Coordinates of C-alpha atoms in Angstrom, one line a residue:
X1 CA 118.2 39.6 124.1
X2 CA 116.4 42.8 124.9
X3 CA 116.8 41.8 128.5
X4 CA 120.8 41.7 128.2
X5 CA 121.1 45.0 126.3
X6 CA 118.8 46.7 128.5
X7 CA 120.7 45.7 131.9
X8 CA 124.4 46.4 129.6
X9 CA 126.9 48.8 131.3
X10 CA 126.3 51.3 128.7
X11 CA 122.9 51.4 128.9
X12 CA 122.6 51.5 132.7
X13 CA 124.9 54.3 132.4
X14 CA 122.8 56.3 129.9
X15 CA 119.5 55.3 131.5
X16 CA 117.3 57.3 134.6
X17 CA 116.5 53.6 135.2
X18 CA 120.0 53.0 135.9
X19 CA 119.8 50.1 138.1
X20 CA 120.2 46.0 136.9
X21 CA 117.3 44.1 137.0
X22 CA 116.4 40.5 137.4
X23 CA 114.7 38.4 133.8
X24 CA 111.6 38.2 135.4
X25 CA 111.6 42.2 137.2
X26 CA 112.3 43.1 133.2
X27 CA 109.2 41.1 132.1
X28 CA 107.2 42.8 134.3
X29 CA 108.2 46.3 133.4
X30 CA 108.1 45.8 129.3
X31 CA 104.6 44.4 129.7
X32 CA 103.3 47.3 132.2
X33 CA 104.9 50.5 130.8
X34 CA 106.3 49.6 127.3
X35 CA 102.9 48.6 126.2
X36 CA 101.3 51.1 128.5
X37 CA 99.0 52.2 125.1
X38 CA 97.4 50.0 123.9
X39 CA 97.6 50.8 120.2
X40 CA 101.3 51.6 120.0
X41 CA 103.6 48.6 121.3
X42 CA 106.9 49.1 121.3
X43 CA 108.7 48.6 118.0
X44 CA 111.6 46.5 117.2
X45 CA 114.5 47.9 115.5
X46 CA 115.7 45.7 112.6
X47 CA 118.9 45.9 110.6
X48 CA 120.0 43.8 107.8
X49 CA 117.6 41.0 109.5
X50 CA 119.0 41.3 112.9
X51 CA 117.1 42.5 115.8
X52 CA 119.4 45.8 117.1
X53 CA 117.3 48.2 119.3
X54 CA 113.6 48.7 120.7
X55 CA 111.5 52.3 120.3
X56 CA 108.6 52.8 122.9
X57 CA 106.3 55.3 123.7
X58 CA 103.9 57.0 126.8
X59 CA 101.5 59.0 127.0
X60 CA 102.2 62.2 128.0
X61 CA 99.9 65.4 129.7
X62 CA 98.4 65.7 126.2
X63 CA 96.0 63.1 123.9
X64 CA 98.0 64.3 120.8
X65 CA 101.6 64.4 122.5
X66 CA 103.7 61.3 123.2
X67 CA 107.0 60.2 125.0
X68 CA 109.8 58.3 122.8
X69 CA 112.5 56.4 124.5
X70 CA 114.7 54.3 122.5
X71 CA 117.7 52.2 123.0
X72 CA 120.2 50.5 120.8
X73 CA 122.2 47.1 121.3
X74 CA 125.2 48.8 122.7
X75 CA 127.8 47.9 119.1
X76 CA 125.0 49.3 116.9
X77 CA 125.3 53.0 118.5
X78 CA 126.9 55.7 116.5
X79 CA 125.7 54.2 113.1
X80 CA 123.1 56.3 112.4
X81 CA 120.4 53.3 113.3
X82 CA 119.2 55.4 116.0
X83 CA 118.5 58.6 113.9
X84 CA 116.8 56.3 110.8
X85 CA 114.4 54.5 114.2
X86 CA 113.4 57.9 115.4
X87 CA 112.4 59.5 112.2
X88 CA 110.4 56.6 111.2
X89 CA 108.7 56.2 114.5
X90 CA 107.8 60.2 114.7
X91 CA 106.1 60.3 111.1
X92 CA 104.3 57.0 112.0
X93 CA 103.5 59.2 115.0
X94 CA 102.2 61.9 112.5
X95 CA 100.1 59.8 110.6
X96 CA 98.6 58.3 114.0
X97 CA 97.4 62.2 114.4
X98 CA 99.9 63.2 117.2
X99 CA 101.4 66.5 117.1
X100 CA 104.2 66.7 119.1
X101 CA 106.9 64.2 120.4
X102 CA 109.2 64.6 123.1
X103 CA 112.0 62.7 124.7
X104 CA 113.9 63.1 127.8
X105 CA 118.0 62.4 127.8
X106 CA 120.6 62.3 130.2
X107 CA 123.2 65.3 129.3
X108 CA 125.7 62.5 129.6
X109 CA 124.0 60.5 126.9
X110 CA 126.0 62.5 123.3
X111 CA 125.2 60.0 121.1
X112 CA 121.5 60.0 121.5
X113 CA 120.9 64.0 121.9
X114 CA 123.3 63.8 118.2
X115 CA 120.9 61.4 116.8
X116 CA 117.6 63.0 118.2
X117 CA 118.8 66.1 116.5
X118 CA 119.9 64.9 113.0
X119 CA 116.1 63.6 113.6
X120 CA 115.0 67.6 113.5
X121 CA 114.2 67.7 116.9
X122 CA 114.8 70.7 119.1
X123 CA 117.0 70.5 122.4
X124 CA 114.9 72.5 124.8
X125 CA 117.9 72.4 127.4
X126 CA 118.3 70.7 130.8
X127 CA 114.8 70.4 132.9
X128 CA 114.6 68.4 136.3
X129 CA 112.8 65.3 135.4
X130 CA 111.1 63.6 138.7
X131 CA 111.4 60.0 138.1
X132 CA 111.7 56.7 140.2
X133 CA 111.0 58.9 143.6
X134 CA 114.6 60.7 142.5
X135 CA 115.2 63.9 140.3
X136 CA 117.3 64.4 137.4
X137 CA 118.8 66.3 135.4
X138 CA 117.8 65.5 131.6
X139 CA 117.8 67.4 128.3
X140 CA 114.3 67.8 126.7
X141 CA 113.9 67.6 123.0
X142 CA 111.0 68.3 120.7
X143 CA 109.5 67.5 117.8
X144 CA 106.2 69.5 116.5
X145 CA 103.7 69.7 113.4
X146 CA 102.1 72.4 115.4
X147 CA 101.5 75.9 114.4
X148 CA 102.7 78.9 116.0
X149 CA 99.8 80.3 118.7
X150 CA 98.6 83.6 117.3
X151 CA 96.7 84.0 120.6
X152 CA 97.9 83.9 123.8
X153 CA 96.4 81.7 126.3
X154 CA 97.4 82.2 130.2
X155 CA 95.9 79.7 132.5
X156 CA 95.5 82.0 136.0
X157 CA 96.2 80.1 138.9
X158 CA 96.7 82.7 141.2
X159 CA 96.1 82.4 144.9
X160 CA 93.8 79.0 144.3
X161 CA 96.5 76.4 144.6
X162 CA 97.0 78.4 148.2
X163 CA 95.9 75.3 151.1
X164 CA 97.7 76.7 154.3
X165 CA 100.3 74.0 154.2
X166 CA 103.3 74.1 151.9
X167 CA 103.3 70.5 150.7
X168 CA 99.7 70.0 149.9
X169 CA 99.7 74.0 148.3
X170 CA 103.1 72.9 145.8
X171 CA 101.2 69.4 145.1
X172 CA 98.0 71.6 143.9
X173 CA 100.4 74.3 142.0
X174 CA 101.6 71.2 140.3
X175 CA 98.5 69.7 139.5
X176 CA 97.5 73.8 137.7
X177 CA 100.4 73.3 135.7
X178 CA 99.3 69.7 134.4
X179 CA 95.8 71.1 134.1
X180 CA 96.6 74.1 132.3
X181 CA 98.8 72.4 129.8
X182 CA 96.3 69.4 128.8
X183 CA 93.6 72.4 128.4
X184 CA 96.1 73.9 125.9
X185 CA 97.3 77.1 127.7
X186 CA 100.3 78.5 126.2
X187 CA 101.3 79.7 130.1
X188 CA 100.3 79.4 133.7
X189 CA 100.4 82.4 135.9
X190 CA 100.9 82.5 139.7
X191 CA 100.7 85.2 141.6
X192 CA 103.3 86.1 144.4
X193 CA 103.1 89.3 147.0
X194 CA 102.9 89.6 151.0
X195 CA 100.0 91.1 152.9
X196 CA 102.1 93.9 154.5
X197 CA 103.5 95.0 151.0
X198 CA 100.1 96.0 149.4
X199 CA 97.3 97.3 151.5
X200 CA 97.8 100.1 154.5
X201 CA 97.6 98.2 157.4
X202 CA 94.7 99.2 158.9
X203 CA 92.6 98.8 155.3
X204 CA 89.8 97.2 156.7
X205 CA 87.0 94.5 155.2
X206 CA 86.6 93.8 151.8
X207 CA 83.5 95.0 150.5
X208 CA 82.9 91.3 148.0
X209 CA 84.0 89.0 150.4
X210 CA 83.3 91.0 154.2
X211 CA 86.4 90.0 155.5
X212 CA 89.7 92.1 156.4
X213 CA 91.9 92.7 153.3
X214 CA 95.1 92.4 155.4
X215 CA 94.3 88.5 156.7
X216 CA 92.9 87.5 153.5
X217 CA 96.1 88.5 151.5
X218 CA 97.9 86.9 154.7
X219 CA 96.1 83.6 154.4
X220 CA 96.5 82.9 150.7
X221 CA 100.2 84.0 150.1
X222 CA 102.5 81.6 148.1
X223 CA 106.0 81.4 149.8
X224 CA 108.1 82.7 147.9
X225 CA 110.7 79.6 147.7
X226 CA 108.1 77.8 146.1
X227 CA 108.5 79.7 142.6
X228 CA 111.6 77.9 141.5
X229 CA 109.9 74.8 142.0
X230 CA 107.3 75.5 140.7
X231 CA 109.4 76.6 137.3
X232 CA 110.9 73.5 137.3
X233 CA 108.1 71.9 137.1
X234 CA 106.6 73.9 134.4
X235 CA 109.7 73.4 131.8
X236 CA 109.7 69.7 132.7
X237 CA 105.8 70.0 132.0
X238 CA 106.5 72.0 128.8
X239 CA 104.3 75.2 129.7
X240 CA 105.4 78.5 130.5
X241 CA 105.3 80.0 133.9
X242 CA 104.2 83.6 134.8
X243 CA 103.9 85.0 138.2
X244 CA 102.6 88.5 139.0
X245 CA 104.3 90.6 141.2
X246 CA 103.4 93.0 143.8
X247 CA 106.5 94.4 145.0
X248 CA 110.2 95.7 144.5
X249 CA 111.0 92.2 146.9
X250 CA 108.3 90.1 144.8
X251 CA 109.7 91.5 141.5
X252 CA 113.6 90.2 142.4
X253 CA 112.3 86.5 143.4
X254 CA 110.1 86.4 140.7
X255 CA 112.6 87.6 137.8
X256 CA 115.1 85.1 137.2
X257 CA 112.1 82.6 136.6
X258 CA 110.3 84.2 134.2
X259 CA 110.8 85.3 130.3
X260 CA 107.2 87.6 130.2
X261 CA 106.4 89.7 133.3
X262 CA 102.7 90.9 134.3
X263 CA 101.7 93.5 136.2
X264 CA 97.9 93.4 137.8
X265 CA 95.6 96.5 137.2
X266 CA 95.8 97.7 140.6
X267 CA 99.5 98.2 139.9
X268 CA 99.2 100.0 137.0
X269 CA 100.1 103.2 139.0
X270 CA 103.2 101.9 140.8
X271 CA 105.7 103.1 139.2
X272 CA 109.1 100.9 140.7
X273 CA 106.9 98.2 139.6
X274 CA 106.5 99.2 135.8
X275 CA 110.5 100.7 136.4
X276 CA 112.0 97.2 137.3
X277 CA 109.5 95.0 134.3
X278 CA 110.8 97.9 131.8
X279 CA 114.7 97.7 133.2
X280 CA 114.3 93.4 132.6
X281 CA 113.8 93.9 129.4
X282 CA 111.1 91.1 129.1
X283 CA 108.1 91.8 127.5
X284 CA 105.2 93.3 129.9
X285 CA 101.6 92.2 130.1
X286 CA 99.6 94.9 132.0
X287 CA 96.1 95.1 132.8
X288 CA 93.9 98.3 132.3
X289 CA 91.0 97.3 134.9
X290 CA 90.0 100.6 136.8
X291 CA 92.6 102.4 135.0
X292 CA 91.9 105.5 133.0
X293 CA 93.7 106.5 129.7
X294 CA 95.8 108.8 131.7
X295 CA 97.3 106.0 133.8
X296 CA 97.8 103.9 130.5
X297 CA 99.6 106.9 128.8
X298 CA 101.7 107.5 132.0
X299 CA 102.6 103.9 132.7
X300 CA 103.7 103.3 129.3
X301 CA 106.0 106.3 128.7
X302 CA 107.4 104.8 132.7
X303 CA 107.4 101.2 130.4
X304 CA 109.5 103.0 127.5
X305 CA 111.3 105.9 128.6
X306 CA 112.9 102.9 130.9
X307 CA 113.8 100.5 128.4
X308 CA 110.9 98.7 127.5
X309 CA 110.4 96.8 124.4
X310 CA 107.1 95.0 124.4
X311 CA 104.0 95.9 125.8
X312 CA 100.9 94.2 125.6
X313 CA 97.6 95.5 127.3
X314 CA 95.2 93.7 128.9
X315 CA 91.4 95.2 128.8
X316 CA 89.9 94.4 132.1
X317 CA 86.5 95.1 134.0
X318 CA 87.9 94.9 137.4
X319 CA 84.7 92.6 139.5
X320 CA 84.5 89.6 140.7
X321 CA 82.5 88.0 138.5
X322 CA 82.5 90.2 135.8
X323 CA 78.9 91.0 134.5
X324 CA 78.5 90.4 130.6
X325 CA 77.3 94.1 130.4
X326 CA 80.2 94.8 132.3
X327 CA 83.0 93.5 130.0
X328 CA 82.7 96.2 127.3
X329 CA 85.2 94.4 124.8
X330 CA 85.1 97.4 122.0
X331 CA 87.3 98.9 124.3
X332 CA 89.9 96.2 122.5
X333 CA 90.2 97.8 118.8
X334 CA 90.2 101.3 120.6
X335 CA 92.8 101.1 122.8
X336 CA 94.9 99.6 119.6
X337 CA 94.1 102.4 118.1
X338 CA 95.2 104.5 120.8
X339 CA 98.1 103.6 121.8
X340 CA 99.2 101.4 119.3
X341 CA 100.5 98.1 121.0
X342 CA 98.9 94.8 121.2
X343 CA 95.9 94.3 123.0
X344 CA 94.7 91.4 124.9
X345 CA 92.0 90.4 127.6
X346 CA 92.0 89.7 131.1
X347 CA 88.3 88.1 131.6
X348 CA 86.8 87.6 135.1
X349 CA 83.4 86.9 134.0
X350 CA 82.2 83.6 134.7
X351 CA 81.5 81.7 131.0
X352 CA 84.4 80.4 129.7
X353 CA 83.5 81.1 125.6
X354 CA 81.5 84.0 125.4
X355 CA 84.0 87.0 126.2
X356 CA 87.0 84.9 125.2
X357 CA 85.9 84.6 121.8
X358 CA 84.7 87.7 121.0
X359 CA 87.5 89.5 122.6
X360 CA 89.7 87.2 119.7
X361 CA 87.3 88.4 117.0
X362 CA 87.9 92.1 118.0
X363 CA 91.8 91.6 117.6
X364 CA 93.0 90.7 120.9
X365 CA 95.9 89.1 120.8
X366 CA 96.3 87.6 124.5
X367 CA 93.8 85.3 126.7
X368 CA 93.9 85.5 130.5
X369 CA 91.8 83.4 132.4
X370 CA 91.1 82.3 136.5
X371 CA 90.7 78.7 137.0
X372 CA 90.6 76.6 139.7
X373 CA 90.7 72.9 140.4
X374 CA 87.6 72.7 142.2
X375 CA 85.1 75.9 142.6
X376 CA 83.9 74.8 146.4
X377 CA 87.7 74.7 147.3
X378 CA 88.4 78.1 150.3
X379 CA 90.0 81.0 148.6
X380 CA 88.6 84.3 147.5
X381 CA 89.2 83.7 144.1
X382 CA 87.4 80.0 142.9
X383 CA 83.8 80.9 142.7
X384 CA 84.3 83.2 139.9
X385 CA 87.1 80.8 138.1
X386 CA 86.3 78.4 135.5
X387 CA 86.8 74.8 136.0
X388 CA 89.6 72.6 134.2
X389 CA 87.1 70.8 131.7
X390 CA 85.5 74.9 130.8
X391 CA 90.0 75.9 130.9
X392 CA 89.9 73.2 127.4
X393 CA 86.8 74.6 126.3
X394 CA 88.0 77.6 126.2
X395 CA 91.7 77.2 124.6
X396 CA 90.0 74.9 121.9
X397 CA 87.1 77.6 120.9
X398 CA 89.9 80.3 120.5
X399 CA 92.0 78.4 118.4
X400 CA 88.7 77.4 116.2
X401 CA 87.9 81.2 116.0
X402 CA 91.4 81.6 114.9
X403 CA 90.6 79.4 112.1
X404 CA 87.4 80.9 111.3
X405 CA 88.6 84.2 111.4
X406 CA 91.2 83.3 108.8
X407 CA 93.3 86.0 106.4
X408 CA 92.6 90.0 105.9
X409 CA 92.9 89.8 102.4
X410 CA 89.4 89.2 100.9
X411 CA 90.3 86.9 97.2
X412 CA 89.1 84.2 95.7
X413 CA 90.2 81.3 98.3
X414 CA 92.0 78.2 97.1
X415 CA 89.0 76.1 99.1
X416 CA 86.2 77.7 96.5
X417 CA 87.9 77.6 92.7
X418 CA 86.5 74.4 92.5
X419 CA 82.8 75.4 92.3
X420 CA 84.3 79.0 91.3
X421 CA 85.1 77.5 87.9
X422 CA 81.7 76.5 87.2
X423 CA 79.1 79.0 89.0
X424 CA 80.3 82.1 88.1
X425 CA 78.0 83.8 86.2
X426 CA 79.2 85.1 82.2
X427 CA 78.2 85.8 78.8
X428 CA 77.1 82.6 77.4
X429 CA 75.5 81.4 74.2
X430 CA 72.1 80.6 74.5
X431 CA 72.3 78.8 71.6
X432 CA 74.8 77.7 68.7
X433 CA 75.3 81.5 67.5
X434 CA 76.4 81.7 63.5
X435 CA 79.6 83.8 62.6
X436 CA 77.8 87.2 61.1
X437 CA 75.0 86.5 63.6
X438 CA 74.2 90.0 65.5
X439 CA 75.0 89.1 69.5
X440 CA 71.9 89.9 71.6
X441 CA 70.9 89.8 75.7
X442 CA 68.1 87.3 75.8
X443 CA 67.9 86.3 72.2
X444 CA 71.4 84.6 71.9
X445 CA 73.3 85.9 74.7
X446 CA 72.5 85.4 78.2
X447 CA 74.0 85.9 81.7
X448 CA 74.6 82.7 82.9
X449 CA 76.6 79.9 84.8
X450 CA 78.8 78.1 82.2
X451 CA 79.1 74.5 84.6
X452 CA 81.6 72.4 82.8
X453 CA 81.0 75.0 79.9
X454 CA 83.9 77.6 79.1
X455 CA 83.6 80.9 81.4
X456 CA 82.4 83.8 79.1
X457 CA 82.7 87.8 79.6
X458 CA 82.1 89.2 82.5
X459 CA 78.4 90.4 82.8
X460 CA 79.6 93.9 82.8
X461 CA 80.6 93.9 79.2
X462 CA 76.7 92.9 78.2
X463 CA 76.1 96.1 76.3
X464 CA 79.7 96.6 74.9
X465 CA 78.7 93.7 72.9
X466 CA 75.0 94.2 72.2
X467 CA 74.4 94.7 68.9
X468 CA 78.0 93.6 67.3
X469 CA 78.8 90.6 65.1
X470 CA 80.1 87.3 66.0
X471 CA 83.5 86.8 64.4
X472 CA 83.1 83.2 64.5
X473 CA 80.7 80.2 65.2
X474 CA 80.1 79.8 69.0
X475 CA 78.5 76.5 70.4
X476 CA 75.5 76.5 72.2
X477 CA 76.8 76.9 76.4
X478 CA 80.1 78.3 75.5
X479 CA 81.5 81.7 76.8
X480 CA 81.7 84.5 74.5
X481 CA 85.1 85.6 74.8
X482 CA 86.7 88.6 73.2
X483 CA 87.3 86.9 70.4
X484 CA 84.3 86.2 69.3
X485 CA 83.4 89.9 69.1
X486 CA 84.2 91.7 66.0
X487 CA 85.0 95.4 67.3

C-alpha cells in the first residue's frame, strides 16, 4: 500500500524523488533511508483505523536537529491529517531531546507548505537543495525550541578552504560550512580580495611567514564566482554566510550575498570600504587590531555620517598566534564605554576557551574565530586556527558561560526559595515564650534558622524588641512576628 501511494502521480509530482520505482527498488530504499536511525522508524499515520500516510525522519548536520518528510495517501490530502501527523511527530521529537526540525518542499507542493505552517513552522524561503546528483529548488521550513543566541559565534574560514584548484577548494568551503554549523556557529566567514587590490606591488616578504606578500595573497585567493555557491550552500545548510571584503570590486560581489558585512582591521582606515558597508545599510562588524582610538572615532563617524545603523566592534591583537599576554580583553568594557556600541572579539590566539570565554564575561557580544579542517593543510592561516572538534568546544563553553552568567538583577532567584524558606536566619523563640513574658536575645529570643518553623523578624529588629512584652503565647521555634510585640 505504501508502495502504490508512494509511486502515485501526485506524489511523484510533489516528490525530489520524482521517478517510479519498481516493489522491490521501494523495499530497498524504506529499509536503508527511512529507518536510517535507528531509534526513530518511520511512523504510520492512522485515521479512523485505516492506514493513510507515513512520517520519517534523517539526521541532519546536527545530533539535536532532524529531517521530516511526510506523505499522505493521495484522497487523504487537504484534511488537515497532515497538519495533526506533523505536530505530533515534532513534540514526540521534543521529548526525544531534539531542538529543531526542518523539512524541505517543493514550492509546487501548496498543500504541504499550508499544513507545515498551521504546524507553527517557519518558511525560511526557497534554498537549492542538492539531491539525487540533481539540484532543486525547495522551500525550507523550521521548527525550533531554541533560544535566541545572545552571542555571536562566526566560524572563520578565510583563506583555509583555498587548494589551488576550484573544485577541490568549493568541496573544502563546503565541508567549513558543515563543520561550522555542527560546532554550533551562528555564521561562517570567507574572505574574498585579489593580490593586486591590497598591497603595493613591490611590498616585499612577510616578516611571519618569509615569503612575498604579493604571491601569498595571489596563491590563496577565492574566485570570486565561487561566493554564490558557496551562499547557497550555506542557506540550504542553515548557517549564515559572511565574507570580508577588501575592495570597492570585492565589496559589489560580495553584497548581494550577505545580510552583515565585516571589515578586517587593516581596513579600518579605508574609507570607500567603511562608505559602501555604511551605504548597504547592513549592519558592520569591524575589527580594531592595530587600530588606535583615533581611527575608531574616524571610521565610525565615515560608518554614520553615511548611513550606518549598526556597528559592532571587534577587539583584536593583530598576531599570528596571538600571545595570552597579548590579548588584553579589558579593552572590551572600555571601548563600550567609549564609544558606546557593541563590542565583540576577534581571537587569533591559539586555545579555543580561554580568550573566548572571558571576552563573554567582560560583555562581548560577538565571537570570531579561525579554524581550519586540518592544521598541517598549506595556507598561511591553519597553524594558528583551531580545529573543528576545539570550533564545538568553543561554541558550547560560550553558551554555558551564557548560562552561568545569568541576569543583572541581583534577587532572590526562583532556583533558591526552596532552602530560602527555611535557612534564613530570624527572631525565633528559644523556647515556648508566655504572653507578659519580657522578650530577651539569648534568654528567649535568639537569631536563628526557623527550618520547617515560621520565619520570624528580621535580625535587625533584635533590639527594637529587647526588653518589650509578648502580646501573646509563642511556641517554642516559631518566628516572632510583629504581632507578638506589644509596642
Amino acid at each position: 500500500m505504501l508502495h502504490s501511494w508512494r509511486m502515485s502521480k501526485e506524489c511523484l509530482q510533489n516528490s525530489f524523488q520524482c521517478e517510479k520505482q519498481s516493489l522491490e527498488h521501494f523495499k530497498s530504499k524504506f529499509v536503508n533511508k527511512y529507518h536510517s536511525i535507528l531509534h526513530l522508524p518511520p511512523q504510520l499515520i492512522i485515521n479512523n483505523r485505516e492506514e493513510v500516510g507515513i512520517v520519517y525522519f534523517e539526521n541532519w548536520f546536527k545530533a539535536d536537529v532532524i529531517v521530516l518528510s511526510i506523505y499522505l495517501n493521495p484522497n487523504q490530502i487537504n484534511q488537515n491529517i497532515g497538519t495533526r501527523a506533523i505536530e505530533l511527530a515534532s513534540n514526540e521529537l521534543f521529548e526525544r531531546g531534539y531542538s529543531e526540525i526542518i523539512a524541505f518542499i517543493k514550492p509546487e507542493n501548496l498543500a504541504a507548505q499550508k499544513a507545515f505552517q498551521k504546524a507553527s513552522f517557519s518558511n525560511l524561503g526557497l534554498v537549492k537543495v542538492p539531491k539525487y546528483g540533481k539540484v532543486f529548488s525547495a522551500l525550507k521550513f523550521r521548527l525550533s525550541k531554541r533560544d535566541l543566541s545572545k552571542t555571536f559565534i562566526i566560524g572563520e574560514a578565510g583563506s583555509n578552504c583555498i587548494q589551488g584548484n576550484e573544485e577541490r577548494t568549493l568541496q573544502l568551503a563546503n565541508t567549513m560550512i558543515e563543520e561550522a554549523y555542527r560546532a554550533g556557529c551562528d555564521a561562517v566567514k570567507f574572505q574574498l580580495y585579489k593580490n593586486d587590490r591590497i598591497y603595493v606591488s613591490n611590498a616585499g616578504k612577510a616578516p611571519y611567514l618569509d615569503q612575498d606578500i604579493n604571491e601569498i595573497f595571489k596563491a590563496y585567493a577565492l574566485p570570486p564566482h565561487l561566493i554564490s555557491k558557496l551562499h547557497d550552500y550555506s542557506k540550504y545548510i542553515g548557517i549564515e554566510l559572511m565574507c570580508s571584503f577588501f575592495s570597492e570590486e570585492d565589496f559589489e560581489e560580495v553584497d548581494p550575498f550577505v545580510s552583515k558585512h565585516k571589515v578586517a582591521s587593516y581596513e579600518i582606515r579605508h574609507l570607500r570600504l567603511i562608505e559602501k558597508a555604511a551605504r548597504s545599510q547592513k549592519p558592520l562588524y569591524l575589527s580594531t587590531g592595530a587600530a588606535t582610538i583615533d581611527d575608531i572615532e574616524w571610521a565610525k563617524s565615515v560608518f554614520l555620517k553615511n548611513g550606518g545603523k549598526e556597528l559592532t566592534l571587534l577587539h583584536c591583537t593583530a598576531q599570528y598566534p596571538a600571545q595570552a599576554k597579548s590579548l588584553n580583553l579589558n579593552c572590551i568594557p572600555s571601548l563600550k564605554n567609549k564609544f558606546g556600541v557593541p563590542i565583540g572579539l576577534s581571537d587569533h590566539s591559539s586555545h579555543p576557551i580561554y580568550a573566548p570565554v572571558a571576552a563573554v564575561s567582560l560583555g562581548a557580544v560577538a565571537i570570531e574565530k579561525h579554524f581550519t579542517l586540518q592544521q598541517k593543510l598549506p595556507g598561511p592561516d591553519h597553524s594558528f586556527a583551531i580545529n573543528c572538534e576545539q570550533l564545538k568546544e568553543m561554541c558550547e563553553s560560550i553558551r554555558h558561560t551564557e548560562k552561568i552568567l545569568g541576569v543583572a538583577k541581583k534577587e532572590i532567584f526562583p532556583q533558591e526559595k526552596e532552602l530560602a524558606s527555611i535557612a534564613r536566619r530570624g527572631l525565633q523563640a528559644i523556647h515556648t515564650i508566655k504572653k507578659g513574658e519580657k522578650l530577651l536575645e539569648g534568654v528567649n529570643v535568639g537569631i536563628l534558622r526557623p527550618g520547617l518553623q515560621r520565619l520570624g523578624l528580621h535580625p535587625k529588629y533584635i533590639e527594637d524588641i529587647h526588653g518589650r512584652e509578648a502580646s501573646q503565647n509563642i511556641p517554642q521555634g516559631c518566628g516572632i512576628k510583629h504581632d507578638d510585640v506589644i509596642w
